[in-house]
Coordinates of N, CA and C in Angstrom, one line a residue:
M1 N 142.8 95.1 99.5 CA 141.6 95.8 99.0 C 140.5 95.4 100.0
R2 N 139.7 96.4 100.4 CA 138.6 96.2 101.3 C 137.3 95.8 100.5
K3 N 136.6 94.7 100.9 CA 135.4 94.3 100.3 C 134.2 95.2 100.8
A4 N 133.4 95.5 99.9 CA 132.2 96.3 100.2 C 131.1 95.3 100.7
S5 N 130.4 95.7 101.8 CA 129.3 94.9 102.3 C 128.1 95.2 101.4
V6 N 127.4 94.2 101.1 CA 126.2 94.4 100.3 C 125.0 94.0 101.1
E7 N 124.1 94.9 101.3 CA 122.8 94.7 102.0 C 121.8 94.3 101.0
P8 N 120.9 93.3 101.4 CA 119.8 92.9 100.5 C 118.8 94.1 100.3
V9 N 118.3 94.1 99.1 CA 117.3 95.1 98.7 C 116.0 94.7 99.4
C10 N 115.4 95.7 100.1 CA 114.2 95.5 100.8 C 113.0 96.3 100.2
L11 N 111.8 96.0 100.6 CA 110.7 96.7 100.0 C 110.7 98.2 100.3
D12 N 111.1 98.6 101.5 CA 111.1 100.0 101.9 C 112.1 100.8 101.0
W13 N 113.2 100.1 100.6 CA 114.1 100.8 99.6 C 113.5 101.1 98.3
L14 N 112.7 100.1 97.8 CA 111.9 100.3 96.6 C 110.9 101.5 96.7
V15 N 110.1 101.4 97.8 CA 109.1 102.4 98.0 C 109.7 103.8 98.1
E16 N 110.8 104.0 98.9 CA 111.5 105.3 99.0 C 111.9 105.8 97.7
R17 N 112.3 105.0 96.8 CA 112.8 105.4 95.5 C 111.7 105.4 94.4
R18 N 110.5 105.1 94.8 CA 109.4 105.0 93.8 C 109.6 104.0 92.7
L19 N 110.2 102.9 93.1 CA 110.5 101.8 92.2 C 109.5 100.7 92.4
N20 N 109.1 100.0 91.4 CA 108.3 98.8 91.5 C 109.1 97.5 91.4
L21 N 108.5 96.4 91.4 CA 109.2 95.1 91.5 C 109.0 94.4 90.1
W22 N 110.1 94.0 89.6 CA 110.0 93.2 88.3 C 110.1 91.7 88.7
V23 N 109.1 91.0 88.3 CA 108.9 89.6 88.6 C 109.1 88.7 87.4
W24 N 110.0 87.7 87.4 CA 110.3 86.9 86.3 C 110.2 85.4 86.6
C25 N 109.4 84.7 85.8 CA 109.3 83.2 86.0 C 110.5 82.5 85.4
E26 N 111.2 81.8 86.2 CA 112.4 81.1 85.6 C 112.0 79.9 84.7
S27 N 110.8 79.4 84.9 CA 110.3 78.3 84.1 C 109.9 78.6 82.7
C28 N 109.1 79.7 82.5 CA 108.6 80.0 81.2 C 108.9 81.4 80.7
S29 N 109.7 82.2 81.5 CA 110.1 83.5 81.1 C 109.0 84.6 81.1
H30 N 107.8 84.2 81.6 CA 106.8 85.2 81.8 C 107.2 86.2 82.8
H31 N 106.9 87.5 82.6 CA 107.3 88.5 83.5 C 106.3 89.6 83.6
K32 N 106.4 90.3 84.8 CA 105.4 91.3 85.0 C 105.9 92.3 86.0
V33 N 105.5 93.6 86.0 CA 105.8 94.6 87.0 C 104.7 94.6 88.0
V34 N 105.2 94.6 89.3 CA 104.2 94.6 90.4 C 104.5 95.8 91.3
A35 N 103.5 96.6 91.7 CA 103.7 97.7 92.5 C 104.3 97.3 93.9
A36 N 105.3 98.1 94.3 CA 106.0 97.7 95.6 C 105.2 98.2 96.8
L37 N 104.5 99.3 96.7 CA 103.8 99.9 97.8 C 102.8 99.0 98.5
P38 N 101.9 98.4 97.7 CA 101.0 97.4 98.4 C 101.7 96.2 99.0
L39 N 102.8 95.8 98.4 CA 103.5 94.7 99.1 C 104.1 95.1 100.4
Y40 N 104.7 96.4 100.4 CA 105.3 96.9 101.6 C 104.2 97.1 102.7
E41 N 103.0 97.5 102.3 CA 101.9 97.7 103.3 C 101.5 96.4 103.8
K42 N 101.5 95.3 103.0 CA 101.1 94.0 103.5 C 102.2 93.2 104.3
Y43 N 103.4 93.3 103.8 CA 104.5 92.5 104.4 C 105.6 93.2 105.1
G44 N 105.5 94.6 105.1 CA 106.5 95.3 105.9 C 107.8 95.4 105.1
D45 N 108.9 95.6 105.8 CA 110.2 95.9 105.1 C 110.9 94.5 104.9
A46 N 110.3 93.7 104.1 CA 110.9 92.4 103.8 C 111.9 92.5 102.7
P47 N 113.0 91.7 102.8 CA 114.0 91.7 101.7 C 113.4 90.9 100.5
L48 N 113.8 91.3 99.3 CA 113.3 90.7 98.1 C 113.5 89.2 98.1
H49 N 114.6 88.7 98.5 CA 114.9 87.3 98.5 C 113.9 86.5 99.4
A50 N 113.3 87.1 100.4 CA 112.3 86.5 101.2 C 110.9 86.6 100.6
M51 N 110.8 87.4 99.6 CA 109.4 87.5 99.0 C 109.2 86.5 97.9
K52 N 110.2 85.9 97.4 CA 110.1 85.0 96.2 C 109.0 83.9 96.4
H53 N 108.9 83.4 97.6 CA 107.9 82.3 97.8 C 106.5 82.8 97.8
K54 N 106.3 84.1 97.8 CA 104.9 84.6 97.8 C 104.3 84.7 96.4
F55 N 105.2 84.5 95.4 CA 104.7 84.6 94.0 C 104.6 83.3 93.3
R56 N 103.6 83.2 92.4 CA 103.4 82.1 91.5 C 103.1 82.6 90.1
C57 N 103.7 82.0 89.1 CA 103.5 82.5 87.7 C 102.1 82.4 87.3
A58 N 101.5 83.5 86.8 CA 100.1 83.5 86.3 C 100.0 82.7 85.0
Q59 N 101.1 82.5 84.3 CA 101.0 81.8 83.0 C 101.2 80.3 83.1
C60 N 102.2 79.8 83.9 CA 102.5 78.4 84.0 C 102.3 77.8 85.4
G61 N 102.1 78.7 86.3 CA 101.9 78.2 87.7 C 103.2 77.9 88.4
G62 N 104.4 78.2 87.8 CA 105.7 77.9 88.4 C 106.0 78.8 89.6
R63 N 106.8 78.2 90.4 CA 107.2 78.9 91.7 C 108.7 79.3 91.7
E64 N 109.4 79.1 90.6 CA 110.8 79.5 90.5 C 110.8 80.9 90.0
I65 N 110.8 81.9 90.9 CA 110.7 83.3 90.6 C 111.9 84.1 90.9
F66 N 112.2 85.0 90.0 CA 113.3 85.9 90.2 C 112.7 87.3 90.4
L67 N 113.2 88.1 91.3 CA 112.7 89.4 91.6 C 113.9 90.4 91.6
R68 N 113.6 91.6 91.1 CA 114.5 92.7 91.1 C 113.8 94.0 91.0
P69 N 114.4 95.1 91.3 CA 113.8 96.4 91.1 C 113.5 96.6 89.6
D70 N 112.4 97.3 89.3 CA 112.1 97.6 87.9 C 112.7 98.9 87.5
W71 N 114.0 98.8 87.2 CA 114.8 100.0 86.8 C 114.3 100.6 85.5
H72 N 113.9 99.9 84.6 CA 113.5 100.4 83.3 C 112.3 101.3 83.3
S73 N 111.2 100.8 83.9 CA 110.0 101.6 84.0 C 110.1 102.9 84.7
A74 N 111.1 102.9 85.7 CA 111.3 104.1 86.5 C 112.2 105.1 85.7
G75 N 112.7 104.8 84.5 CA 113.5 105.7 83.8 C 115.0 105.7 84.2
W76 N 115.4 104.7 85.0 CA 116.8 104.6 85.5 C 117.7 104.1 84.4
T77 N 117.1 103.5 83.4 CA 117.9 102.8 82.3 C 117.3 103.2 81.0
R78 N 118.1 103.0 79.9 CA 117.6 103.2 78.6 C 117.8 101.9 77.8
G79 N 117.0 101.6 76.9 CA 117.1 100.4 76.0 C 116.5 99.2 76.7
V80 N 117.0 98.1 76.3 CA 116.5 96.8 76.8 C 117.1 96.5 78.2
V81 N 116.3 96.1 79.1 CA 116.8 95.5 80.4 C 116.4 94.1 80.4
S82 N 117.4 93.2 80.5 CA 117.1 91.8 80.4 C 117.3 91.1 81.7
K83 N 116.9 89.9 81.8 CA 117.1 89.0 82.9 C 118.4 88.3 82.8
H84 N 119.2 88.3 83.8 CA 120.5 87.7 83.7 C 120.5 86.4 84.6
D85 N 121.7 85.8 84.6 CA 121.8 84.6 85.5 C 121.5 84.9 86.9
K86 N 121.0 83.9 87.7 CA 120.7 84.1 89.1 C 122.0 84.3 89.9
L87 N 121.9 85.2 90.9 CA 123.0 85.4 91.8 C 123.0 84.3 92.9
P88 N 124.1 84.0 93.4 CA 124.1 83.0 94.5 C 123.4 83.6 95.7
E89 N 122.7 82.8 96.4 CA 122.0 83.3 97.6 C 122.8 83.1 98.9

């Protein structure tokens, strides 16, 4: 069986698909949707895993941040979209 190669999600991928960024604080579970276009304009085509250190939780000040595309607001999913266990880096 052939393994599929997985490319990291980058800001340009989000912008092309009109998706925003879902930001989750691992410390207190505070979360927020952030527009991807201004981030792309400021940082270029950065992969999401490289963007984590640019965020700090507005509620607790934590730096342990989880990022993913905001599937739900874009209408790509129905129902509740939850945060799951962290993927290995």
